[in-house]
Amino acid sequence: MDEKKLTKQLRRITIITIIGSLLLSAIGFGIFGYIMKSAHEAEHAQLQAETTEYKGRLLRQMDKNLQILTTLSKAYEVSTITDDPRQLGQSLMETNAANDFVSMVYMRKDGTGLMHTTESGEVEAITMDDLHPYAVEVMESALQGKNTISKIFRSQALDEKIFVYAVPVFENGEVVGALAAGDTINIFTDATDGKTVMGGAGYLHLIADNGMFLVRSENTLVDEEMKNLYEFSANRGS
């Protein structure tokens, strides 16, 4: 065979081989990208579904606790227990113990009331000035006839993060007081412990709309303890 023909054929074969290899590589990268995109979309959809489930679970638990307080407020409405500090204090203590709240408060419209905490085990007289500002907000809202839940805050008396439920207490159609209960953030930490998130391969943080970490999962890719999500963004940008 002519050497020039052989060289030409070899060159053509080489070119075809290179083009074929490039096409196969492009197809391979395309298939890989499609698989990765599909996997990412599936994981994202699963994460959204699980987050929605956790949100619903937390809301149901909080609604249940609000209902407990509302039921108790109805009992107060048809009795004279709020006029007797001893009976009122006993009621707060027993309700607190039966429902695993960390504190129970009955506040009158004049800003005076009684509080029982599981930490001390005692019932004490208090005023609005003794409460955390977030607790005061929901208490005042309840005294206006609204069921409310506070933001999470650190209680100095209990030395832990809590939030407060508050409901109005009526008498003859008029608000005469507010009933409140303090709860720990355990219902949130149970959801963020990572044992069930994404089949045990993921974890959740609870973050406020201002970027503050309300509850941090024990599992995290970032070792640095940060109070705000935007600190991480700022550090990455620097």
PDB file of C-alpha atoms in Angstrom:
ATOM      1  CA  MET A   1       0.000   0.000   0.000  1.00  0.00           C
ATOM      2  CA  ASP A   2       1.168   3.472  -0.771  1.00  0.00           C
ATOM      3  CA  GLU A   3       2.854   5.066   2.235  1.00  0.00           C
ATOM      4  CA  LYS A   4       1.006   8.346   1.700  1.00  0.00           C
ATOM      5  CA  LYS A   5      -2.333   6.546   1.608  1.00  0.00           C
ATOM      6  CA  LEU A   6      -1.467   4.650   4.777  1.00  0.00           C
ATOM      7  CA  THR A   7      -0.436   7.840   6.538  1.00  0.00           C
ATOM      8  CA  LYS A   8      -3.652   9.545   5.423  1.00  0.00           C
ATOM      9  CA  GLN A   9      -5.763   6.654   6.656  1.00  0.00           C
ATOM     10  CA  LEU A  10      -3.952   6.559   9.979  1.00  0.00           C
ATOM     11  CA  ARG A  11      -4.450  10.299  10.349  1.00  0.00           C
ATOM     12  CA  ARG A  12      -8.158   9.911   9.538  1.00  0.00           C
ATOM     13  CA  ILE A  13      -8.508   7.069  12.038  1.00  0.00           C
ATOM     14  CA  THR A  14      -6.692   9.112  14.668  1.00  0.00           C
ATOM     15  CA  ILE A  15      -8.940  12.114  14.076  1.00  0.00           C
ATOM     16  CA  ILE A  16     -12.079   9.962  14.184  1.00  0.00           C
ATOM     17  CA  THR A  17     -10.830   8.304  17.364  1.00  0.00           C
ATOM     18  CA  ILE A  18     -10.135  11.679  19.014  1.00  0.00           C
ATOM     19  CA  ILE A  19     -13.509  13.076  17.943  1.00  0.00           C
ATOM     20  CA  GLY A  20     -15.240   9.901  19.156  1.00  0.00           C
ATOM     21  CA  SER A  21     -13.445  10.115  22.494  1.00  0.00           C
ATOM     22  CA  LEU A  22     -14.419  13.771  22.892  1.00  0.00           C
ATOM     23  CA  LEU A  23     -18.046  12.995  22.044  1.00  0.00           C
ATOM     24  CA  LEU A  24     -18.116  10.097  24.513  1.00  0.00           C
ATOM     25  CA  SER A  25     -16.545  12.331  27.182  1.00  0.00           C
ATOM     26  CA  ALA A  26     -19.073  15.084  26.505  1.00  0.00           C
ATOM     27  CA  ILE A  27     -21.917  12.582  26.689  1.00  0.00           C
ATOM     28  CA  GLY A  28     -20.447  11.133  29.879  1.00  0.00           C
ATOM     29  CA  PHE A  29     -20.118  14.569  31.492  1.00  0.00           C
ATOM     30  CA  GLY A  30     -23.667  15.404  30.377  1.00  0.00           C
ATOM     31  CA  ILE A  31     -25.063  12.209  31.888  1.00  0.00           C
ATOM     32  CA  PHE A  32     -23.037  12.775  35.075  1.00  0.00           C
ATOM     33  CA  GLY A  33     -24.267  16.367  35.315  1.00  0.00           C
ATOM     34  CA  TYR A  34     -27.846  15.263  34.766  1.00  0.00           C
ATOM     35  CA  ILE A  35     -27.544  12.587  37.460  1.00  0.00           C
ATOM     36  CA  MET A  36     -25.960  15.042  39.912  1.00  0.00           C
ATOM     37  CA  LYS A  37     -28.619  17.665  39.167  1.00  0.00           C
ATOM     38  CA  SER A  38     -31.398  15.113  39.629  1.00  0.00           C
ATOM     39  CA  ALA A  39     -29.841  13.910  42.884  1.00  0.00           C
ATOM     40  CA  HIS A  40     -29.498  17.491  44.133  1.00  0.00           C
ATOM     41  CA  GLU A  41     -33.111  18.269  43.225  1.00  0.00           C
ATOM     42  CA  ALA A  42     -34.271  15.075  44.962  1.00  0.00           C
ATOM     43  CA  GLU A  43     -32.287  15.920  48.112  1.00  0.00           C
ATOM     44  CA  HIS A  44     -33.605  19.491  48.048  1.00  0.00           C
ATOM     45  CA  ALA A  45     -37.191  18.248  47.708  1.00  0.00           C
ATOM     46  CA  GLN A  46     -36.649  15.774  50.555  1.00  0.00           C
ATOM     47  CA  LEU A  47     -35.140  18.479  52.763  1.00  0.00           C
ATOM     48  CA  GLN A  48     -38.084  20.793  52.069  1.00  0.00           C
ATOM     49  CA  ALA A  49     -40.535  17.992  52.868  1.00  0.00           C
ATOM     50  CA  GLU A  50     -38.750  17.115  56.117  1.00  0.00           C
ATOM     51  CA  THR A  51     -38.486  20.773  57.137  1.00  0.00           C
ATOM     52  CA  THR A  52     -42.218  21.192  56.538  1.00  0.00           C
ATOM     53  CA  GLU A  53     -42.867  18.095  58.643  1.00  0.00           C
ATOM     54  CA  TYR A  54     -40.707  19.406  61.514  1.00  0.00           C
ATOM     55  CA  LYS A  55     -42.424  22.784  61.313  1.00  0.00           C
ATOM     56  CA  GLY A  56     -45.841  21.125  61.481  1.00  0.00           C
ATOM     57  CA  ARG A  57     -44.764  18.974  64.398  1.00  0.00           C
ATOM     58  CA  LEU A  58     -43.517  21.982  66.361  1.00  0.00           C
ATOM     59  CA  LEU A  59     -46.643  24.006  65.607  1.00  0.00           C
ATOM     60  CA  ARG A  60     -48.867  21.126  66.722  1.00  0.00           C
ATOM     61  CA  GLN A  61     -46.964  20.847  69.993  1.00  0.00           C
ATOM     62  CA  MET A  62     -47.202  24.587  70.604  1.00  0.00           C
ATOM     63  CA  ASP A  63     -50.915  24.588  69.749  1.00  0.00           C
ATOM     64  CA  LYS A  64     -51.385  21.756  72.238  1.00  0.00           C
ATOM     65  CA  ASN A  65     -49.678  23.747  74.996  1.00  0.00           C
ATOM     66  CA  LEU A  66     -51.732  26.837  74.169  1.00  0.00           C
ATOM     67  CA  GLN A  67     -54.852  24.686  74.384  1.00  0.00           C
ATOM     68  CA  ILE A  68     -53.804  23.476  77.838  1.00  0.00           C
ATOM     69  CA  LEU A  69     -53.533  27.077  79.010  1.00  0.00           C
ATOM     70  CA  THR A  70     -56.823  28.036  77.343  1.00  0.00           C
ATOM     71  CA  THR A  71     -58.614  25.141  79.064  1.00  0.00           C
ATOM     72  CA  LEU A  72     -57.172  26.178  82.419  1.00  0.00           C
ATOM     73  CA  SER A  73     -58.168  29.801  81.819  1.00  0.00           C
ATOM     74  CA  LYS A  74     -61.760  28.640  81.233  1.00  0.00           C
ATOM     75  CA  ALA A  75     -61.677  26.859  84.589  1.00  0.00           C
ATOM     76  CA  TYR A  76     -60.471  30.075  86.208  1.00  0.00           C
ATOM     77  CA  GLU A  77     -63.243  31.981  84.476  1.00  0.00           C
ATOM     78  CA  VAL A  78     -66.030  29.973  86.134  1.00  0.00           C
ATOM     79  CA  SER A  79     -64.430  29.874  89.585  1.00  0.00           C
ATOM     80  CA  THR A  80     -63.150  32.298  92.190  1.00  0.00           C
ATOM     81  CA  ILE A  81     -59.697  30.730  92.330  1.00  0.00           C
ATOM     82  CA  THR A  82     -57.960  33.866  91.076  1.00  0.00           C
ATOM     83  CA  ASP A  83     -59.254  35.734  94.136  1.00  0.00           C
ATOM     84  CA  ASP A  84     -57.510  33.326  96.514  1.00  0.00           C
ATOM     85  CA  PRO A  85     -53.672  33.562  96.286  1.00  0.00           C
ATOM     86  CA  ARG A  86     -53.194  30.226  98.080  1.00  0.00           C
ATOM     87  CA  GLN A  87     -55.492  28.269  95.758  1.00  0.00           C
ATOM     88  CA  LEU A  88     -54.166  30.101  92.715  1.00  0.00           C
ATOM     89  CA  GLY A  89     -50.576  29.277  93.662  1.00  0.00           C
ATOM     90  CA  GLN A  90     -51.465  25.620  94.213  1.00  0.00           C
ATOM     91  CA  SER A  91     -53.172  25.503  90.827  1.00  0.00           C
ATOM     92  CA  LEU A  92     -50.122  26.969  89.087  1.00  0.00           C
ATOM     93  CA  MET A  93     -47.847  24.485  90.836  1.00  0.00           C
ATOM     94  CA  GLU A  94     -49.948  21.450  89.938  1.00  0.00           C
ATOM     95  CA  THR A  95     -50.450  22.522  86.320  1.00  0.00           C
ATOM     96  CA  ASN A  96     -46.745  23.207  85.980  1.00  0.00           C
ATOM     97  CA  ALA A  97     -45.827  19.740  87.249  1.00  0.00           C
ATOM     98  CA  ALA A  98     -48.463  17.944  85.164  1.00  0.00           C
ATOM     99  CA  ASN A  99     -47.363  19.494  81.860  1.00  0.00           C
ATOM    100  CA  ASP A 100     -43.573  19.770  82.230  1.00  0.00           C
ATOM    101  CA  PHE A 101     -43.548  23.545  81.929  1.00  0.00           C
ATOM    102  CA  VAL A 102     -40.615  25.302  83.579  1.00  0.00           C
ATOM    103  CA  SER A 103     -42.758  28.136  84.904  1.00  0.00           C
ATOM    104  CA  MET A 104     -46.380  29.207  85.303  1.00  0.00           C
ATOM    105  CA  VAL A 105     -47.564  32.780  85.794  1.00  0.00           C
ATOM    106  CA  TYR A 106     -50.897  34.415  86.493  1.00  0.00           C
ATOM    107  CA  MET A 107     -50.782  38.176  85.952  1.00  0.00           C
ATOM    108  CA  ARG A 108     -53.589  40.568  86.867  1.00  0.00           C
ATOM    109  CA  LYS A 109     -54.418  43.641  84.797  1.00  0.00           C
ATOM    110  CA  ASP A 110     -52.792  45.842  87.422  1.00  0.00           C
ATOM    111  CA  GLY A 111     -49.411  44.234  86.674  1.00  0.00           C
ATOM    112  CA  THR A 112     -49.148  42.098  89.805  1.00  0.00           C
ATOM    113  CA  GLY A 113     -49.334  38.327  89.946  1.00  0.00           C
ATOM    114  CA  LEU A 114     -47.934  34.963  91.032  1.00  0.00           C
ATOM    115  CA  MET A 115     -45.257  32.763  89.480  1.00  0.00           C
ATOM    116  CA  HIS A 116     -44.231  29.168  90.101  1.00  0.00           C
ATOM    117  CA  THR A 117     -40.963  27.757  88.696  1.00  0.00           C
ATOM    118  CA  THR A 118     -39.826  24.150  88.716  1.00  0.00           C
ATOM    119  CA  GLU A 119     -36.317  25.366  89.562  1.00  0.00           C
ATOM    120  CA  SER A 120     -37.295  26.776  92.955  1.00  0.00           C
ATOM    121  CA  GLY A 121     -40.465  24.776  93.498  1.00  0.00           C
ATOM    122  CA  GLU A 122     -41.929  27.859  95.142  1.00  0.00           C
ATOM    123  CA  VAL A 123     -44.747  30.264  94.325  1.00  0.00           C
ATOM    124  CA  GLU A 124     -43.781  33.912  94.592  1.00  0.00           C
ATOM    125  CA  ALA A 125     -45.429  37.268  94.093  1.00  0.00           C
ATOM    126  CA  ILE A 126     -44.157  39.160  91.049  1.00  0.00           C
ATOM    127  CA  THR A 127     -44.792  42.235  88.938  1.00  0.00           C
ATOM    128  CA  MET A 128     -44.268  42.925  85.240  1.00  0.00           C
ATOM    129  CA  ASP A 129     -40.886  44.423  86.090  1.00  0.00           C
ATOM    130  CA  ASP A 130     -39.664  40.974  87.181  1.00  0.00           C
ATOM    131  CA  LEU A 131     -40.222  39.488  83.727  1.00  0.00           C
ATOM    132  CA  HIS A 132     -38.019  39.418  80.632  1.00  0.00           C
ATOM    133  CA  PRO A 133     -39.080  42.002  78.007  1.00  0.00           C
ATOM    134  CA  TYR A 134     -40.168  39.225  75.608  1.00  0.00           C
ATOM    135  CA  ALA A 135     -42.354  37.735  78.358  1.00  0.00           C
ATOM    136  CA  VAL A 136     -43.798  41.172  79.079  1.00  0.00           C
ATOM    137  CA  GLU A 137     -44.728  41.563  75.392  1.00  0.00           C
ATOM    138  CA  VAL A 138     -46.813  38.391  75.282  1.00  0.00           C
ATOM    139  CA  MET A 139     -48.292  39.065  78.717  1.00  0.00           C
ATOM    140  CA  GLU A 140     -49.485  42.504  77.615  1.00  0.00           C
ATOM    141  CA  SER A 141     -50.859  40.998  74.405  1.00  0.00           C
ATOM    142  CA  ALA A 142     -52.787  38.389  76.434  1.00  0.00           C
ATOM    143  CA  LEU A 143     -54.179  41.149  78.653  1.00  0.00           C
ATOM    144  CA  GLN A 144     -55.579  42.621  75.436  1.00  0.00           C
ATOM    145  CA  GLY A 145     -57.390  39.345  74.722  1.00  0.00           C
ATOM    146  CA  LYS A 146     -54.912  37.575  72.404  1.00  0.00           C
ATOM    147  CA  ASN A 147     -53.236  34.157  72.563  1.00  0.00           C
ATOM    148  CA  THR A 148     -49.518  34.701  71.959  1.00  0.00           C
ATOM    149  CA  ILE A 149     -46.127  32.985  71.934  1.00  0.00           C
ATOM    150  CA  SER A 150     -42.922  34.861  72.683  1.00  0.00           C
ATOM    151  CA  LYS A 151     -39.562  34.833  70.955  1.00  0.00           C
ATOM    152  CA  ILE A 152     -36.903  32.581  72.464  1.00  0.00           C
ATOM    153  CA  PHE A 153     -34.868  34.223  75.206  1.00  0.00           C
ATOM    154  CA  ARG A 154     -32.483  33.264  78.010  1.00  0.00           C
ATOM    155  CA  SER A 155     -34.147  33.240  81.408  1.00  0.00           C
ATOM    156  CA  GLN A 156     -31.856  34.511  84.154  1.00  0.00           C
ATOM    157  CA  ALA A 157     -33.923  32.759  86.817  1.00  0.00           C
ATOM    158  CA  LEU A 158     -33.688  29.380  85.051  1.00  0.00           C
ATOM    159  CA  ASP A 159     -30.353  29.950  83.288  1.00  0.00           C
ATOM    160  CA  GLU A 160     -31.565  28.416  80.027  1.00  0.00           C
ATOM    161  CA  LYS A 161     -33.281  29.385  76.809  1.00  0.00           C
ATOM    162  CA  ILE A 162     -37.084  29.356  77.001  1.00  0.00           C
ATOM    163  CA  PHE A 163     -40.133  30.836  75.344  1.00  0.00           C
ATOM    164  CA  VAL A 164     -43.507  31.768  76.795  1.00  0.00           C
ATOM    165  CA  TYR A 165     -47.126  31.009  75.924  1.00  0.00           C
ATOM    166  CA  ALA A 166     -49.768  33.446  77.203  1.00  0.00           C
ATOM    167  CA  VAL A 167     -53.579  33.458  77.046  1.00  0.00           C
ATOM    168  CA  PRO A 168     -56.198  35.864  78.444  1.00  0.00           C
ATOM    169  CA  VAL A 169     -58.416  35.045  81.401  1.00  0.00           C
ATOM    170  CA  PHE A 170     -61.939  36.444  81.145  1.00  0.00           C
ATOM    171  CA  GLU A 171     -64.626  37.242  83.677  1.00  0.00           C
ATOM    172  CA  ASN A 172     -68.096  38.278  82.462  1.00  0.00           C
ATOM    173  CA  GLY A 173     -66.670  38.863  78.996  1.00  0.00           C
ATOM    174  CA  GLU A 174     -63.890  41.159  80.223  1.00  0.00           C
ATOM    175  CA  VAL A 175     -60.181  40.330  80.437  1.00  0.00           C
ATOM    176  CA  VAL A 176     -59.175  40.237  84.103  1.00  0.00           C
ATOM    177  CA  GLY A 177     -55.782  38.609  83.819  1.00  0.00           C
ATOM    178  CA  ALA A 178     -53.299  36.603  81.769  1.00  0.00           C
ATOM    179  CA  LEU A 179     -52.115  33.030  82.213  1.00  0.00           C
ATOM    180  CA  ALA A 180     -48.660  32.152  80.943  1.00  0.00           C
ATOM    181  CA  ALA A 181     -46.311  29.181  80.857  1.00  0.00           C
ATOM    182  CA  GLY A 182     -42.607  28.990  80.135  1.00  0.00           C
ATOM    183  CA  ASP A 183     -41.318  26.108  78.014  1.00  0.00           C
ATOM    184  CA  THR A 184     -37.799  24.927  77.190  1.00  0.00           C
ATOM    185  CA  ILE A 185     -36.456  24.624  73.667  1.00  0.00           C
ATOM    186  CA  ASN A 186     -36.265  20.827  73.953  1.00  0.00           C
ATOM    187  CA  ILE A 187     -39.032  20.458  71.374  1.00  0.00           C
ATOM    188  CA  PHE A 188     -36.716  22.244  68.949  1.00  0.00           C
ATOM    189  CA  THR A 189     -33.517  20.395  69.873  1.00  0.00           C
ATOM    190  CA  ASP A 190     -35.284  17.067  69.400  1.00  0.00           C
ATOM    191  CA  ALA A 191     -35.892  18.080  65.805  1.00  0.00           C
ATOM    192  CA  THR A 192     -32.326  19.262  65.184  1.00  0.00           C
ATOM    193  CA  ASP A 193     -30.358  16.398  66.734  1.00  0.00           C
ATOM    194  CA  GLY A 194     -29.705  14.840  63.324  1.00  0.00           C
ATOM    195  CA  LYS A 195     -30.933  11.327  64.129  1.00  0.00           C
ATOM    196  CA  THR A 196     -33.741  11.388  61.573  1.00  0.00           C
ATOM    197  CA  VAL A 197     -32.935  14.308  59.294  1.00  0.00           C
ATOM    198  CA  MET A 198     -32.312  13.074  55.722  1.00  0.00           C
ATOM    199  CA  GLY A 199     -32.236   9.478  56.968  1.00  0.00           C
ATOM    200  CA  GLY A 200     -29.654  10.333  59.621  1.00  0.00           C
ATOM    201  CA  ALA A 201     -27.280  11.949  57.101  1.00  0.00           C
ATOM    202  CA  GLY A 202     -28.366  15.554  57.737  1.00  0.00           C
ATOM    203  CA  TYR A 203     -29.090  18.017  60.486  1.00  0.00           C
ATOM    204  CA  LEU A 204     -31.106  21.176  61.089  1.00  0.00           C
ATOM    205  CA  HIS A 205     -30.432  24.545  62.671  1.00  0.00           C
ATOM    206  CA  LEU A 206     -33.251  26.789  63.859  1.00  0.00           C
ATOM    207  CA  ILE A 207     -32.486  30.337  62.677  1.00  0.00           C
ATOM    208  CA  ALA A 208     -34.486  33.525  63.222  1.00  0.00           C
ATOM    209  CA  ASP A 209     -35.345  35.810  60.309  1.00  0.00           C
ATOM    210  CA  ASN A 210     -32.534  38.149  61.396  1.00  0.00           C
ATOM    211  CA  GLY A 211     -29.950  35.368  61.058  1.00  0.00           C
ATOM    212  CA  MET A 212     -29.595  34.620  64.781  1.00  0.00           C
ATOM    213  CA  PHE A 213     -29.099  30.956  65.692  1.00  0.00           C
ATOM    214  CA  LEU A 214     -31.952  30.051  68.040  1.00  0.00           C
ATOM    215  CA  VAL A 215     -31.073  26.364  68.231  1.00  0.00           C
ATOM    216  CA  ARG A 216     -27.890  24.845  66.814  1.00  0.00           C
ATOM    217  CA  SER A 217     -27.602  21.182  65.935  1.00  0.00           C
ATOM    218  CA  GLU A 218     -24.807  19.338  67.710  1.00  0.00           C
ATOM    219  CA  ASN A 219     -23.678  18.252  64.228  1.00  0.00           C
ATOM    220  CA  THR A 220     -22.218  20.935  61.998  1.00  0.00           C
ATOM    221  CA  LEU A 221     -19.661  21.393  59.236  1.00  0.00           C
ATOM    222  CA  VAL A 222     -18.500  24.639  60.847  1.00  0.00           C
ATOM    223  CA  ASP A 223     -16.570  24.214  64.086  1.00  0.00           C
ATOM    224  CA  GLU A 224     -16.634  27.916  64.907  1.00  0.00           C
ATOM    225  CA  GLU A 225     -19.416  28.852  67.338  1.00  0.00           C
ATOM    226  CA  MET A 226     -21.312  31.737  65.769  1.00  0.00           C
ATOM    227  CA  LYS A 227     -24.366  33.582  67.030  1.00  0.00           C
ATOM    228  CA  ASN A 228     -25.477  34.839  63.645  1.00  0.00           C
ATOM    229  CA  LEU A 229     -25.552  33.184  60.224  1.00  0.00           C
ATOM    230  CA  TYR A 230     -24.348  36.397  58.582  1.00  0.00           C
ATOM    231  CA  GLU A 231     -21.090  36.193  60.537  1.00  0.00           C
ATOM    232  CA  PHE A 232     -20.232  33.101  58.492  1.00  0.00           C
ATOM    233  CA  SER A 233     -21.061  34.902  55.235  1.00  0.00           C
ATOM    234  CA  ALA A 234     -18.947  37.893  56.247  1.00  0.00           C
ATOM    235  CA  ASN A 235     -15.998  35.678  57.229  1.00  0.00           C
ATOM    236  CA  ARG A 236     -16.190  33.770  53.923  1.00  0.00           C
ATOM    237  CA  GLY A 237     -16.143  37.045  52.020  1.00  0.00           C
ATOM    238  CA  SER A 238     -13.116  38.452  53.848  1.00  0.00           C
TER     239      SER A 238
END
